[in-house]
Amino acid sequence: MDNYIRDYNTTQGEASMTTVFASLMRKVYLWMASALAVSGLSAYYVATTPSLIQAVYGNSWMMWVLIIAELALVIGLTAAIRKISFITAALMFVIYSVVNGVVLSSLFLAYTMTSLATTFFVTAGTFGVMAVIGSVTKKDLTKIGSYALMGLIGIIIASVVNIFVGNGIADIVISVIGILIFVGLTAYDAQKIKQMMLEADDVNDETQKLAVVGALSLYLDFVNLFLYLLRFFGRSRN
């Protein structure tokens, strides 16, 4: 009888852990998808509202304010995640999604809707495949993540230098490397988030905050992958 009770409790515990994991993973991808939707709608609304276009692009300092606000929100959210409440974390993520949407509104002004839609679906397919690979593979992707992060620093520096140099071939090379980096980061982040959620024993404010941070990581991977792919699939309105 004792063995039966022990086995039953173990089974129930495992079932509970599986339910918690599934719930938190759903929240991660739901938060990410919601943030992408908020950014897309914000970008489209700004791009189709002349007064907002004038407010954002009519002042040279406004874009710097928005970029600084983005950096502050990302750094603040990730650095203070243990101290702030779940509601605060969620609100910061939503605000960041709106601000990033405003920054990305220029894409609707520069590229055709067809090329934006095509690039979005290519990005979604690539992202989905890599997220699945990262979630199911048993290989430790830590090294890939480390190399990708180092590569990211490299292409940021190279991109800044190329602004002044203006080398077209270098721009193509940077774009290709950027795609590879965020393909790798997508798989790495998906695996890292899975491992993090497997360790959670309950769905509470603390674990939901981790879900928000995980969603932010995947959101950034998706947006950056989209931007690099857009250099190849994007068609100018001019």
Coordinates of C-alpha atoms in Angstrom, one line a residue:
M1 CA 0.0 0.0 0.0
D2 CA 2.8 2.4 0.9
N3 CA 4.5 1.7 -2.5
Y4 CA 1.2 2.4 -4.2
I5 CA 0.8 5.7 -2.5
R6 CA 4.4 6.6 -3.2
D7 CA 4.0 5.8 -6.9
Y8 CA 0.7 7.7 -7.0
N9 CA 2.2 10.8 -5.5
T10 CA 5.1 10.6 -7.8
T11 CA 2.8 10.3 -10.8
Q12 CA 0.7 13.2 -9.6
G13 CA 3.8 15.3 -9.0
E14 CA 5.1 14.7 -12.5
A15 CA 1.7 15.4 -14.0
S16 CA 1.6 18.7 -12.1
M17 CA 5.1 19.7 -13.2
T18 CA 4.2 18.9 -16.9
T19 CA 1.1 21.1 -16.5
V20 CA 3.1 24.0 -15.0
F21 CA 5.8 23.7 -17.8
A22 CA 3.2 23.6 -20.6
S23 CA 1.3 26.6 -19.1
L24 CA 4.5 28.7 -18.7
M25 CA 5.7 27.9 -22.3
R26 CA 2.3 28.9 -23.6
K27 CA 2.6 32.2 -21.8
V28 CA 6.1 32.8 -23.2
Y29 CA 5.0 32.4 -26.8
L30 CA 1.7 34.2 -26.2
W31 CA 3.5 37.2 -24.8
M32 CA 6.0 37.2 -27.7
A33 CA 3.2 36.9 -30.3
S34 CA 1.2 39.6 -28.6
A35 CA 4.2 41.9 -28.5
L36 CA 4.8 41.4 -32.2
A37 CA 1.2 42.2 -32.9
V38 CA 1.3 45.4 -30.7
S39 CA 4.5 46.5 -32.5
G40 CA 3.1 45.8 -35.9
L41 CA -0.2 47.7 -35.3
S42 CA 1.7 50.6 -33.7
A43 CA 4.1 50.8 -36.7
Y44 CA 1.2 50.7 -39.2
Y45 CA -0.8 53.3 -37.2
V46 CA 2.1 55.8 -37.1
A47 CA 2.9 55.2 -40.8
T48 CA -0.7 55.9 -41.9
T49 CA -1.2 59.0 -39.6
P50 CA 0.4 62.1 -41.1
S51 CA 0.4 64.1 -37.9
L52 CA 2.3 61.2 -36.1
I53 CA 4.7 60.9 -39.1
Q54 CA 5.5 64.6 -38.7
A55 CA 5.9 64.3 -34.9
V56 CA 8.3 61.3 -35.1
Y57 CA 10.3 62.2 -38.2
G58 CA 9.9 66.0 -38.3
N59 CA 12.2 66.3 -35.3
S60 CA 15.7 64.9 -35.5
W61 CA 15.9 64.4 -31.8
M62 CA 12.7 62.4 -31.5
M63 CA 14.2 59.2 -32.9
W64 CA 17.1 59.4 -30.5
V65 CA 14.6 59.8 -27.6
L66 CA 12.7 56.7 -28.8
I67 CA 15.9 54.6 -29.2
I68 CA 17.2 55.6 -25.7
A69 CA 13.7 54.8 -24.3
E70 CA 13.9 51.3 -25.9
L71 CA 17.4 50.6 -24.4
A72 CA 16.3 51.9 -21.0
L73 CA 13.2 49.6 -21.0
V74 CA 15.1 46.5 -22.1
I75 CA 18.0 47.0 -19.7
G76 CA 15.6 48.1 -16.8
L77 CA 13.3 45.1 -17.4
T78 CA 16.1 42.5 -17.5
A79 CA 18.2 44.0 -14.7
A80 CA 15.3 44.6 -12.2
I81 CA 13.2 41.5 -13.0
R82 CA 13.7 40.0 -9.6
K83 CA 12.7 43.2 -7.8
I84 CA 9.7 44.4 -9.8
S85 CA 6.2 42.9 -9.8
F86 CA 4.8 40.8 -12.6
I87 CA 2.4 43.6 -13.5
T88 CA 5.2 46.1 -13.8
A89 CA 7.3 43.7 -15.9
A90 CA 4.3 43.1 -18.2
L91 CA 3.6 46.8 -18.5
M92 CA 7.2 47.5 -19.4
F93 CA 7.2 44.9 -22.1
V94 CA 4.0 46.3 -23.6
I95 CA 5.4 49.9 -23.5
Y96 CA 8.6 48.6 -25.2
S97 CA 6.5 46.9 -27.9
V98 CA 4.7 50.1 -28.6
V99 CA 7.9 52.2 -28.7
N100 CA 9.6 49.7 -30.9
G101 CA 6.6 49.8 -33.2
V102 CA 6.9 53.6 -33.5
V103 CA 10.6 53.2 -34.4
L104 CA 9.8 50.5 -37.0
S105 CA 7.0 52.6 -38.6
S106 CA 9.7 53.8 -41.1
L107 CA 9.6 50.3 -42.7
F108 CA 6.0 50.9 -43.9
L109 CA 7.2 54.2 -45.5
A110 CA 10.3 52.7 -47.1
Y111 CA 9.1 49.2 -48.3
T112 CA 6.1 47.9 -50.2
M113 CA 3.5 46.0 -48.2
T114 CA 4.0 42.9 -50.3
S115 CA 7.7 42.7 -49.5
L116 CA 7.0 43.4 -45.8
A117 CA 4.4 40.6 -45.7
T118 CA 6.7 38.2 -47.6
T119 CA 9.6 38.9 -45.3
F120 CA 7.4 38.5 -42.3
F121 CA 6.3 35.0 -43.4
V122 CA 9.8 34.0 -44.2
T123 CA 10.9 35.2 -40.8
A124 CA 8.1 33.4 -39.1
G125 CA 8.9 30.1 -40.8
T126 CA 12.6 30.4 -40.1
F127 CA 12.0 31.4 -36.5
G128 CA 9.5 28.6 -36.0
V129 CA 11.9 25.9 -37.3
M130 CA 14.8 27.1 -35.2
A131 CA 12.6 27.5 -32.1
V132 CA 11.5 23.9 -32.5
I133 CA 15.0 22.7 -33.0
G134 CA 16.2 24.5 -29.9
S135 CA 13.3 23.0 -27.9
V136 CA 13.7 19.4 -28.9
T137 CA 17.4 19.0 -29.4
K138 CA 19.4 17.2 -26.7
K139 CA 22.6 18.9 -27.7
D140 CA 23.7 21.8 -25.4
L141 CA 23.6 25.0 -27.5
T142 CA 25.4 27.1 -24.9
K143 CA 28.5 27.4 -27.2
I144 CA 26.4 28.4 -30.1
G145 CA 24.8 31.1 -28.0
S146 CA 28.2 32.3 -26.9
Y147 CA 29.6 32.5 -30.4
A148 CA 26.4 34.2 -31.6
L149 CA 26.6 36.9 -28.9
M150 CA 30.3 37.5 -29.8
G151 CA 29.3 37.7 -33.5
L152 CA 26.6 40.1 -32.6
I153 CA 29.0 42.5 -31.0
G154 CA 31.2 42.2 -34.1
I155 CA 28.5 43.0 -36.6
I156 CA 27.3 46.0 -34.5
I157 CA 30.8 47.4 -34.7
A158 CA 31.1 46.5 -38.4
S159 CA 27.7 48.1 -39.2
V160 CA 28.8 51.4 -37.5
V161 CA 32.0 51.4 -39.4
N162 CA 30.3 50.7 -42.7
I163 CA 28.0 53.7 -42.2
F164 CA 31.0 55.9 -42.8
V165 CA 32.6 53.6 -45.4
G166 CA 29.5 52.8 -47.3
N167 CA 30.8 49.5 -48.8
G168 CA 27.9 47.6 -50.5
I169 CA 29.6 44.2 -50.4
A170 CA 30.4 44.7 -46.7
D171 CA 26.7 45.5 -46.2
I172 CA 25.7 42.2 -47.8
V173 CA 28.2 40.2 -45.8
I174 CA 27.0 41.8 -42.6
S175 CA 23.4 41.0 -43.5
V176 CA 24.2 37.3 -44.1
I177 CA 26.2 37.1 -40.9
G178 CA 23.3 38.8 -39.0
I179 CA 20.8 36.3 -40.3
L180 CA 23.0 33.4 -39.2
I181 CA 23.6 35.0 -35.8
F182 CA 19.9 35.4 -35.0
V183 CA 19.0 32.0 -36.4
G184 CA 21.5 30.6 -33.9
L185 CA 20.3 32.8 -31.1
T186 CA 16.7 31.7 -31.7
A187 CA 17.6 28.1 -31.2
Y188 CA 19.8 28.9 -28.2
D189 CA 17.1 31.1 -26.5
A190 CA 14.4 28.6 -27.1
Q191 CA 16.5 25.9 -25.4
K192 CA 17.4 28.2 -22.5
I193 CA 13.8 29.2 -21.9
K194 CA 12.7 25.6 -22.0
Q195 CA 15.3 24.6 -19.4
M196 CA 14.3 27.5 -17.2
M197 CA 10.6 26.6 -17.4
L198 CA 11.3 23.0 -16.6
E199 CA 12.7 24.1 -13.3
A200 CA 9.6 26.0 -12.3
D201 CA 7.3 24.2 -9.8
D202 CA 4.4 26.5 -9.9
V203 CA 2.7 29.2 -12.0
N204 CA 3.1 32.3 -9.9
D205 CA 4.3 35.9 -10.2
E206 CA 8.0 35.0 -10.2
T207 CA 7.7 32.3 -12.9
Q208 CA 5.5 34.5 -15.0
K209 CA 8.1 37.3 -14.8
L210 CA 10.6 34.8 -16.2
A211 CA 8.1 34.0 -19.0
V212 CA 7.9 37.7 -19.9
V213 CA 11.8 38.0 -20.0
G214 CA 11.9 34.8 -22.1
A215 CA 9.3 36.3 -24.5
L216 CA 11.3 39.5 -24.7
S217 CA 14.4 37.5 -25.8
L218 CA 12.5 35.7 -28.5
Y219 CA 10.8 38.9 -29.6
L220 CA 14.2 40.5 -30.1
D221 CA 15.4 37.5 -32.0
F222 CA 12.4 37.6 -34.3
V223 CA 12.5 41.4 -35.0
N224 CA 16.3 41.4 -35.7
L225 CA 16.0 38.3 -37.9
F226 CA 13.2 40.1 -39.8
L227 CA 15.2 43.3 -40.2
Y228 CA 18.2 41.4 -41.7
L229 CA 16.0 39.3 -44.0
L230 CA 14.3 42.5 -45.1
R231 CA 17.6 43.6 -46.7
F232 CA 17.2 40.8 -49.2
F233 CA 13.4 40.5 -49.6
G234 CA 12.5 44.2 -49.1
R235 CA 11.4 46.2 -52.2
S236 CA 11.6 50.0 -52.0
R237 CA 8.5 52.1 -52.6
N238 CA 10.5 54.4 -54.8

